PDB file of C-alpha atoms in Angstrom:
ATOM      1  CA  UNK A   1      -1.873  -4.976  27.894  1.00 71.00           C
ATOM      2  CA  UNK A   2      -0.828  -8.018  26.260  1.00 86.00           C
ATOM      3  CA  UNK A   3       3.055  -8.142  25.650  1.00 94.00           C
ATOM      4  CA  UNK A   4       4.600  -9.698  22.361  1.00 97.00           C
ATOM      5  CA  UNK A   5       8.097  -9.522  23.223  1.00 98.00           C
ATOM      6  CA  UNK A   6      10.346 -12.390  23.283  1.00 97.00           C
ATOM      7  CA  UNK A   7      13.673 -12.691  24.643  1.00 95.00           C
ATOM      8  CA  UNK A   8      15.885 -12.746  21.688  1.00 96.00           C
ATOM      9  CA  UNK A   9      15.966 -14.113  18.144  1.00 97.00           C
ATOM     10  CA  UNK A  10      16.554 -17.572  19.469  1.00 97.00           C
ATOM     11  CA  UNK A  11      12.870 -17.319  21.436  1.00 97.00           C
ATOM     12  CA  UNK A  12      11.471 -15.763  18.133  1.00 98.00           C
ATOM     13  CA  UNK A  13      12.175 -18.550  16.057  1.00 98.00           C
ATOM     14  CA  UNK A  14      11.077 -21.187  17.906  1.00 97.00           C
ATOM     15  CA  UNK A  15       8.424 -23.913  16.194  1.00 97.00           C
ATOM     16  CA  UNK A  16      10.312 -23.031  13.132  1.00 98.00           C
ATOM     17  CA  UNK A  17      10.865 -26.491  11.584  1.00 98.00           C
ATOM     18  CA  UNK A  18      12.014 -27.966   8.179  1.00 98.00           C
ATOM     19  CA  UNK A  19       9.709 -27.793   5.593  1.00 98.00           C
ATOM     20  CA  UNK A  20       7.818 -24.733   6.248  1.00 98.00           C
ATOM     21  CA  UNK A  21       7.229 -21.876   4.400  1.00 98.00           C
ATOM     22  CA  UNK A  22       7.999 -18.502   5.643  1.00 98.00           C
ATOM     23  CA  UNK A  23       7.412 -15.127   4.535  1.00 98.00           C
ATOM     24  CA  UNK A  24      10.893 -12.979   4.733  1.00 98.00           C
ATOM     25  CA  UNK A  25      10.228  -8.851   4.614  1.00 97.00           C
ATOM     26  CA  UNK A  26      12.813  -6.623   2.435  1.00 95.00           C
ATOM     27  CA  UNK A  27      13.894  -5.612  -0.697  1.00 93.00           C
ATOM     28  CA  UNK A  28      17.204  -6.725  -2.075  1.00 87.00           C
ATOM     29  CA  UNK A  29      18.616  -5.667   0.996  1.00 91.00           C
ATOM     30  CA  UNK A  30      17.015  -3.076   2.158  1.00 93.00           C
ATOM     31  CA  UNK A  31      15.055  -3.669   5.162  1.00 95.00           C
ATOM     32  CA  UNK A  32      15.283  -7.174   5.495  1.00 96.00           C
ATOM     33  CA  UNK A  33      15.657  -9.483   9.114  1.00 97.00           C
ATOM     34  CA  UNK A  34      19.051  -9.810   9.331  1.00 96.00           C
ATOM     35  CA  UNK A  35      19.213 -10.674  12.830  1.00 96.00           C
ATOM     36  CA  UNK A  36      16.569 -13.826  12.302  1.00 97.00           C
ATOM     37  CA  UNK A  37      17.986 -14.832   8.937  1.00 97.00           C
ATOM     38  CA  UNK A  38      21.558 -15.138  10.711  1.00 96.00           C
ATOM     39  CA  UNK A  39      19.589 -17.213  13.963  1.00 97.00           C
ATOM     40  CA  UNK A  40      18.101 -19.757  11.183  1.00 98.00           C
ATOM     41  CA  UNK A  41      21.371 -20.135   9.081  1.00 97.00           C
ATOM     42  CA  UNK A  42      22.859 -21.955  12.457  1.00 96.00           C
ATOM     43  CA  UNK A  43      20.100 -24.327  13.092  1.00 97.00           C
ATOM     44  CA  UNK A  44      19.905 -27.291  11.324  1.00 96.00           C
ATOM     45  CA  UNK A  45      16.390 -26.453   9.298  1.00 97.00           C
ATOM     46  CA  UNK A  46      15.975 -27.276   6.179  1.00 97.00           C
ATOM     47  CA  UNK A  47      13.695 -27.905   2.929  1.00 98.00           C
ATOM     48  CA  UNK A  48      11.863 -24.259   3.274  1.00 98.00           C
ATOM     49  CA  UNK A  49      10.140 -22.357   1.042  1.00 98.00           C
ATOM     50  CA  UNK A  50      10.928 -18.905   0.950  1.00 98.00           C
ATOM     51  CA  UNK A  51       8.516 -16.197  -0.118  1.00 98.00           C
ATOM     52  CA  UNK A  52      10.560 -12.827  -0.707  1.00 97.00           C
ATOM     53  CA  UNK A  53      11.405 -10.355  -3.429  1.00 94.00           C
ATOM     54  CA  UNK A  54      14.614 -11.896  -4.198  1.00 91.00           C
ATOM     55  CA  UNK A  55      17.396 -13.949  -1.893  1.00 90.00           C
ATOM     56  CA  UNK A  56      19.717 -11.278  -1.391  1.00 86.00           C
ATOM     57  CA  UNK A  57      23.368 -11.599  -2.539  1.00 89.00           C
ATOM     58  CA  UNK A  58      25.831 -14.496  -1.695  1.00 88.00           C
ATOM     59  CA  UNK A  59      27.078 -13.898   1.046  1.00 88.00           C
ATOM     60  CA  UNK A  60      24.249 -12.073   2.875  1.00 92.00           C
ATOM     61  CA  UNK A  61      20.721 -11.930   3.598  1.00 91.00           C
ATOM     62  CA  UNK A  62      18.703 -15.285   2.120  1.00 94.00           C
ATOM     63  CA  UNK A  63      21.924 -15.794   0.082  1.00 93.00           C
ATOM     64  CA  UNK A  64      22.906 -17.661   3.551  1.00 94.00           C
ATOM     65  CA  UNK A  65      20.047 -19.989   3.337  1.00 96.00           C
ATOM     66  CA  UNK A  66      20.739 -20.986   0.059  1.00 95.00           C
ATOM     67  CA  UNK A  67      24.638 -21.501   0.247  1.00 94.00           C
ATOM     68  CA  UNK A  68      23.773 -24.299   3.331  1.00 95.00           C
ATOM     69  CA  UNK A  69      20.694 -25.471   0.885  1.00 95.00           C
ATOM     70  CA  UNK A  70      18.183 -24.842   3.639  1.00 97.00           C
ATOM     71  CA  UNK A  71      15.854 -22.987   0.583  1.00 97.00           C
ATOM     72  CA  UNK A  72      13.858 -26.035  -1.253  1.00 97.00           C
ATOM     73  CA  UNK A  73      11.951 -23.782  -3.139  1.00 97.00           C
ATOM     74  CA  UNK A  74      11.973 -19.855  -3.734  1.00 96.00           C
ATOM     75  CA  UNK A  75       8.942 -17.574  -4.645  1.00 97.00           C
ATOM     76  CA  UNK A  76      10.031 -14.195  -6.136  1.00 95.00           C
ATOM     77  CA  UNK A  77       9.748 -11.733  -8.747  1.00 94.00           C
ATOM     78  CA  UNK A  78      13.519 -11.718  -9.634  1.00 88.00           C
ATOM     79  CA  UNK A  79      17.061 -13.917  -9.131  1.00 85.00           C
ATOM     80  CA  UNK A  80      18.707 -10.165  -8.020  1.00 75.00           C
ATOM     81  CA  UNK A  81      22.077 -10.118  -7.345  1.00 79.00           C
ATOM     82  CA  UNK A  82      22.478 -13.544  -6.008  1.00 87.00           C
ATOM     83  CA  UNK A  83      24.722 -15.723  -8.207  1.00 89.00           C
ATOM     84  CA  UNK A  84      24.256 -18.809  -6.131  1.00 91.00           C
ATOM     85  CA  UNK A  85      20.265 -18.384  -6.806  1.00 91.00           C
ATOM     86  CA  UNK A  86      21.152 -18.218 -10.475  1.00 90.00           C
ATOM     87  CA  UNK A  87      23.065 -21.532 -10.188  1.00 93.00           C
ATOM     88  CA  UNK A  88      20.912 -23.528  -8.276  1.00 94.00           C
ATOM     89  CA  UNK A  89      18.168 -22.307 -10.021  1.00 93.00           C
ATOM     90  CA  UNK A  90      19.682 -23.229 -13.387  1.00 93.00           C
ATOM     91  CA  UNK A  91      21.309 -26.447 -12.294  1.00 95.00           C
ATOM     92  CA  UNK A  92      17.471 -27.588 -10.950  1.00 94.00           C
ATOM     93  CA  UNK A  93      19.024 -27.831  -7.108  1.00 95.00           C
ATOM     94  CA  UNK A  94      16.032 -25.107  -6.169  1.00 96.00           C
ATOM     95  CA  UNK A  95      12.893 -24.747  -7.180  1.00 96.00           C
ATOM     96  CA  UNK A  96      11.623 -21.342  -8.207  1.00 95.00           C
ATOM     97  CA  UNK A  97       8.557 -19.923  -8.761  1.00 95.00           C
ATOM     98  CA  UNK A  98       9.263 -16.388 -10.162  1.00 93.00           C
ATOM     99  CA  UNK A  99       5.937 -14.113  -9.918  1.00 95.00           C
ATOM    100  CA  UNK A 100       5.384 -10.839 -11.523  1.00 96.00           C
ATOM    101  CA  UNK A 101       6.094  -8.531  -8.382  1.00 96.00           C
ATOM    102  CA  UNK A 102       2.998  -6.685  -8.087  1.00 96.00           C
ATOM    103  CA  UNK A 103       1.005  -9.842  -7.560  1.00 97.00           C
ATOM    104  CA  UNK A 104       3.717 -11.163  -4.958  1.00 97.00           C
ATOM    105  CA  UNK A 105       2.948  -7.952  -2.941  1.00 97.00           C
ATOM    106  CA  UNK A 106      -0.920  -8.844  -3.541  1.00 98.00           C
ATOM    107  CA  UNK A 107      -0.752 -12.367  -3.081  1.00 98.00           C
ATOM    108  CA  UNK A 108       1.200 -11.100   0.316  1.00 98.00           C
ATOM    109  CA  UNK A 109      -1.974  -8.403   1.106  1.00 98.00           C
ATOM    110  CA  UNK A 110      -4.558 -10.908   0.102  1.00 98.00           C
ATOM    111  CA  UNK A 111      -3.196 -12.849   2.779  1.00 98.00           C
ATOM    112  CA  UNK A 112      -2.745 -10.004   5.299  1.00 97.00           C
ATOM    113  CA  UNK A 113      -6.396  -9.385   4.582  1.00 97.00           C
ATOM    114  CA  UNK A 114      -8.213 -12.661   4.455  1.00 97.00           C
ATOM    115  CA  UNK A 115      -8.629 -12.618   1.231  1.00 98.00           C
ATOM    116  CA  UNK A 116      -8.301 -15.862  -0.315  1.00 98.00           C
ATOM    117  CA  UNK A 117      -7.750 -14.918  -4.001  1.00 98.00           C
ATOM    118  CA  UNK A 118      -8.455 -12.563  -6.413  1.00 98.00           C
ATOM    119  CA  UNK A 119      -8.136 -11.436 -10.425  1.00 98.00           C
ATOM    120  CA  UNK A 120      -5.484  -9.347 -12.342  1.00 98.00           C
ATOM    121  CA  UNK A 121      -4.311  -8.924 -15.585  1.00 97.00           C
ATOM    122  CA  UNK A 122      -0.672  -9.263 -15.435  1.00 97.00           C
ATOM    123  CA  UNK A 123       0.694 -12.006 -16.531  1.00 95.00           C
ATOM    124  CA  UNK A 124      -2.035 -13.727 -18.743  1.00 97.00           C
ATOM    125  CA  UNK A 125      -1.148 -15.425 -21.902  1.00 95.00           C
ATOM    126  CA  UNK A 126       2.699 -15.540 -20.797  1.00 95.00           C
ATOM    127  CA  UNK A 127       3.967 -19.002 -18.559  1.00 93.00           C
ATOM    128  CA  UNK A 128       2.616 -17.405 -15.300  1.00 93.00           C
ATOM    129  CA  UNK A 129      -0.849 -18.007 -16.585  1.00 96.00           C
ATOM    130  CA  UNK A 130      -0.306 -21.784 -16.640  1.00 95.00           C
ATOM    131  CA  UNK A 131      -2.950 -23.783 -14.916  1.00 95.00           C
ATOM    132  CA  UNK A 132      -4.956 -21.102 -13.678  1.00 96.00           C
ATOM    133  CA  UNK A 133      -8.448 -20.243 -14.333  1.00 98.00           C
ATOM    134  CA  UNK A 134      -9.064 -17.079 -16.503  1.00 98.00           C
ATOM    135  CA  UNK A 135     -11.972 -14.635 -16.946  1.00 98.00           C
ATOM    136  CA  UNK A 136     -12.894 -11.557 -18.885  1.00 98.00           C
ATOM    137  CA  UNK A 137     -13.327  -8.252 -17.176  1.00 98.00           C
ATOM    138  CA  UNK A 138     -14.506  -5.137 -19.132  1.00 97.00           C
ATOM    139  CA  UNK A 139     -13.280  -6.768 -22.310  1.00 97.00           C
ATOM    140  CA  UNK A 140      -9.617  -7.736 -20.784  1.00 97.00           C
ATOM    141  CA  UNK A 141      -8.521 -11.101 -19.530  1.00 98.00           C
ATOM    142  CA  UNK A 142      -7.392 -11.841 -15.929  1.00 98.00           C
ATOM    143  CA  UNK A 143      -5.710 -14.794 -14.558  1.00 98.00           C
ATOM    144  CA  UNK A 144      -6.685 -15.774 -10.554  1.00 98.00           C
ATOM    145  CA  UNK A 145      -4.039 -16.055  -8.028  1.00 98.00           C
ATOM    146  CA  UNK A 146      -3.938 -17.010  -4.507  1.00 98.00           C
ATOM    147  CA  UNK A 147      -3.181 -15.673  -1.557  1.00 98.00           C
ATOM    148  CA  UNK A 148      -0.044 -16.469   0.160  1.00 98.00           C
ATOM    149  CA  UNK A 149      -0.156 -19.562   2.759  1.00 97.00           C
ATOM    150  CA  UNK A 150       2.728 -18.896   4.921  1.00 98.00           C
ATOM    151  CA  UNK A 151       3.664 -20.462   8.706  1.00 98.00           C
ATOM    152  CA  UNK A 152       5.498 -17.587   9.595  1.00 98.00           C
ATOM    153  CA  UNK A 153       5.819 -13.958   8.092  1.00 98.00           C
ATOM    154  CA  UNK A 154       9.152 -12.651   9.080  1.00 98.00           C
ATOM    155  CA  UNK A 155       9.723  -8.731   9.196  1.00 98.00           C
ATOM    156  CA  UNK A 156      12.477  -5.634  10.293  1.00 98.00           C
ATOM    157  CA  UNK A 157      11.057  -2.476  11.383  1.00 98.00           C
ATOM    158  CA  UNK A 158      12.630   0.533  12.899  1.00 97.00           C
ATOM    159  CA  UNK A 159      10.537   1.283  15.520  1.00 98.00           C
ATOM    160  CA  UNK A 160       7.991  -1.010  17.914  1.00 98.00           C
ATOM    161  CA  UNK A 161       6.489  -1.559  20.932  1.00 98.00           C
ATOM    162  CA  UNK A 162       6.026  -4.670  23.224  1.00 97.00           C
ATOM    163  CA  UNK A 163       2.653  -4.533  22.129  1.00 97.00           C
ATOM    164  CA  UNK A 164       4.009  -5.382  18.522  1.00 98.00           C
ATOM    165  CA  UNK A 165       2.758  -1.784  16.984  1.00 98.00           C
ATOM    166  CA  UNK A 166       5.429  -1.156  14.002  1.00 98.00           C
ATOM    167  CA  UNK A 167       7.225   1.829  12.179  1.00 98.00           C
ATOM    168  CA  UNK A 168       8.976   1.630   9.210  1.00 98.00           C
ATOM    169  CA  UNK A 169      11.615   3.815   7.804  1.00 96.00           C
ATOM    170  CA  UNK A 170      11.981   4.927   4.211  1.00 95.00           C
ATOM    171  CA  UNK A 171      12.203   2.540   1.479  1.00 94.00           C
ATOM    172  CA  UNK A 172      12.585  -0.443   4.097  1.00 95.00           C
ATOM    173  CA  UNK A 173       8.943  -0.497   4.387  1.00 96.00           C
ATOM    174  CA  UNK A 174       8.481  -2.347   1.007  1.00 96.00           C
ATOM    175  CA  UNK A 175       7.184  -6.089   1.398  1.00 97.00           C
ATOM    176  CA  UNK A 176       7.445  -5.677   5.054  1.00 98.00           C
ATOM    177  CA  UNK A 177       4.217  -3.891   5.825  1.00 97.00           C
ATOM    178  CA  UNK A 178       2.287  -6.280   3.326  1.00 97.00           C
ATOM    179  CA  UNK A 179       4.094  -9.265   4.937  1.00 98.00           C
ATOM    180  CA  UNK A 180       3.287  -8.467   8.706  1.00 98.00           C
ATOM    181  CA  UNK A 181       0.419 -10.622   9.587  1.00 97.00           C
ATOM    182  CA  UNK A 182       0.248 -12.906   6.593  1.00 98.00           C
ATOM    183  CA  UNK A 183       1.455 -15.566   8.100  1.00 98.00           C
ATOM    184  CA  UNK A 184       0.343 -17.819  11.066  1.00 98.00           C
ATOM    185  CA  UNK A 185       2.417 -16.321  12.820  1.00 98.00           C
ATOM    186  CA  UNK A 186       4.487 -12.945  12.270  1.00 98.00           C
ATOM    187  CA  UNK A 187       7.858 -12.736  13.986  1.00 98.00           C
ATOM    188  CA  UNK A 188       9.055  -8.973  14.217  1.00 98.00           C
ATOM    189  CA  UNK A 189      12.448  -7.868  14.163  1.00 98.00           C
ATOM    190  CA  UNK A 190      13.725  -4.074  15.180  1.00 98.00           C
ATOM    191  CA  UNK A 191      15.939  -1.826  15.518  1.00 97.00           C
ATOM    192  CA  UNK A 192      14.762   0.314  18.449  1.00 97.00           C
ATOM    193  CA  UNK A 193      11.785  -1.825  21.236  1.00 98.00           C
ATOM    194  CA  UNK A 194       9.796   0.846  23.262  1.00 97.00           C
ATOM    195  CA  UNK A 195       7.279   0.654  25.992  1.00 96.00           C
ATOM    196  CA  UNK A 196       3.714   0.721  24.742  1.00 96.00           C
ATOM    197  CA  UNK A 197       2.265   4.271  24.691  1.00 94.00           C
ATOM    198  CA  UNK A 198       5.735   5.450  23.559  1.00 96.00           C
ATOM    199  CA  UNK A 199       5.377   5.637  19.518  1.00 97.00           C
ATOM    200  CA  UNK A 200       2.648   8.476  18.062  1.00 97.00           C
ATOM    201  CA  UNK A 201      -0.465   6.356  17.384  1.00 96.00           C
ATOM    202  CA  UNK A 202      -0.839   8.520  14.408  1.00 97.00           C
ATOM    203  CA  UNK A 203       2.861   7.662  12.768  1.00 97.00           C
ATOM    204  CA  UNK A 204       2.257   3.498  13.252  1.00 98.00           C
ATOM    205  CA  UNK A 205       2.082   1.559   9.791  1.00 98.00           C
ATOM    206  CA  UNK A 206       0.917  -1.906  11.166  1.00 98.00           C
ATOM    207  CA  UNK A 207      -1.258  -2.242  14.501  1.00 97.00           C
ATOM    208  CA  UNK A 208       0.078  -5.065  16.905  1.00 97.00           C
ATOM    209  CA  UNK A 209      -2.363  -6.900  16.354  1.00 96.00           C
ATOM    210  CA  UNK A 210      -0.600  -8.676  13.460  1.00 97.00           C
ATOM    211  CA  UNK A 211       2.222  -9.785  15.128  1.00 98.00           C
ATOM    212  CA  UNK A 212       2.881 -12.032  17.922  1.00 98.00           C
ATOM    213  CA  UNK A 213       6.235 -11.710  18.736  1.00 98.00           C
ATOM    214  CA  UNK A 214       8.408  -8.840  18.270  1.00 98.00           C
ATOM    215  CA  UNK A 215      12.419  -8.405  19.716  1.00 98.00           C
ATOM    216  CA  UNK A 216      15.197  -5.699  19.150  1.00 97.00           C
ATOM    217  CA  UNK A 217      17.826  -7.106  16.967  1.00 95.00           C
ATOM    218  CA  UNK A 218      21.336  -7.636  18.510  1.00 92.00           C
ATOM    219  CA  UNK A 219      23.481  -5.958  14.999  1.00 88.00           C
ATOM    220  CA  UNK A 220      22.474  -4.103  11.666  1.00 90.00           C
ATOM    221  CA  UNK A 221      24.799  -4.514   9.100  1.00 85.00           C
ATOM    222  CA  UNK A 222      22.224  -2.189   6.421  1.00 83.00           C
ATOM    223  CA  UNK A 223      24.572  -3.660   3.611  1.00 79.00           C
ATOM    224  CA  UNK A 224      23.882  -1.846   0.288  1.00 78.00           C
ATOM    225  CA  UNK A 225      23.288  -4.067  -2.763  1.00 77.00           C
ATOM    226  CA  UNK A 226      24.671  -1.787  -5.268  1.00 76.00           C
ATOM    227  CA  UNK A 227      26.746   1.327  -4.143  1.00 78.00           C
ATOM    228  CA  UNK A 228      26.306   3.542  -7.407  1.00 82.00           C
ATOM    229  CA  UNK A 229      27.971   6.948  -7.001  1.00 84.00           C
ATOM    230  CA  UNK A 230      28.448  10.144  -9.395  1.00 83.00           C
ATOM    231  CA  UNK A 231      32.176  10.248 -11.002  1.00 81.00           C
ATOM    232  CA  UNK A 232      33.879  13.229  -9.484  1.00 77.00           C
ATOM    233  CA  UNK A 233      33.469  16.370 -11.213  1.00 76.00           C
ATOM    234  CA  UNK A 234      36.761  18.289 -12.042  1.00 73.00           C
ATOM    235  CA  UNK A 235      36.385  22.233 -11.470  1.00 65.00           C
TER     236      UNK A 235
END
């Protein structure tokens, strides 16, 4: 049995240079590779572009990147809760490419998949349709995007094996299971590592076959974004 486990974040990241582009798994902050985020803010990397939902908040998450100006360039479907993004993005310090977030989950499949491109409606006629070719189907028009072209896809999972077989949990499965093997290579991060054989073949959400190096993350902060509570009801 081939093993994809690498000692530590600082093995995972290696061949990580400047000016790559890398994939980064979560959603706000749910589910997102804390561990490997943290490893790259203290290395001297920079000029990346970043393929994720958003870029966190400010002080966490791809917010990190930003504040040290390792992020050249940013491909998501929203700014979030990230002030910093705002300003740079604003200011014209980062470059941003904001994508309607279905097709940034199927430009991240396509990629997964092989497939170099394909057609979809959303987003025609508006400045997302701007130099790209456009075609009729059953009397509505679709714009073509690409797939993702990524040097390394960067995901957290709950669960895996040191064969690279993952499990997600909950909601923290969002762009991670699309991400995982849409990259060159696919760096895993999680929370528990098991022996292969270990995990229920029937409960695994992406086969090890799409990653090539997984390791068990040292800390998990799970910050929440935005803690929303009911008011207290009085009896």
């Amino acid at each position: 049995m081939i093993t994809k486990k690498v000692n530590g974040v600082q093995e995972a990241i290696e061949g990580i240079n400047s000016g790559m582009t890398i994939m980064f798994g979560g959603f706000g902050l749910c589910g997102i590779p804390e561990n490997t985020i943290a490893a790259l803010v203290n290395t001297s990397i920079s000029d990346l572009t970043c393929i994720s939902n958003n870029a966190g908040v400010d002080d966490f998450g791809l917010g990190l990147l930003l504040q040290k100006k390792q992020i050249k360039k940013m491909i998501s479907s929203y700014v979030g809760e990230n002030a910093e993004f705002e300003r740079q993005m604003l200011s014209g310090e980062l470059e941003v490419e904001l994508t309607p977030q279905g097709t940034l989950a199927e430009r991240c499949r396509a990629a997964q998949a092989g497939i170099p491109a394909f057609f979809t409606p959303a987003g025609y006629g508006t400045e997302v349709a701007e130099g790209k070719e456009a075609r009729e189907f059953n009397g509505k028009m679709h714009i073509m995007e690409e797939a993702f072209k990524a040097d390394f896809s960067i995901v957290k999972a709950w669960k895996g094996d040191e064969a690279g077989n993952l499990i997600f949990k909950g909601t923290a499965r969002n762009f991670n299971a699309c991400m995982a093997g849409a990259g060159k290579i696919t760096i895993a991060e999680v929370e528990e590592l098991v022996p292969v054989g270990t995990l229920d073949p029937n409960q695994i959400h992406i086969p090890g076959i799409m990653v090539q190096r997984i390791f068990q993350g040292e800390k998990f902060e799970k910050r929440i974004e935005q803690r929303t509570v009911r008011a207290k009801l009085d009896n």
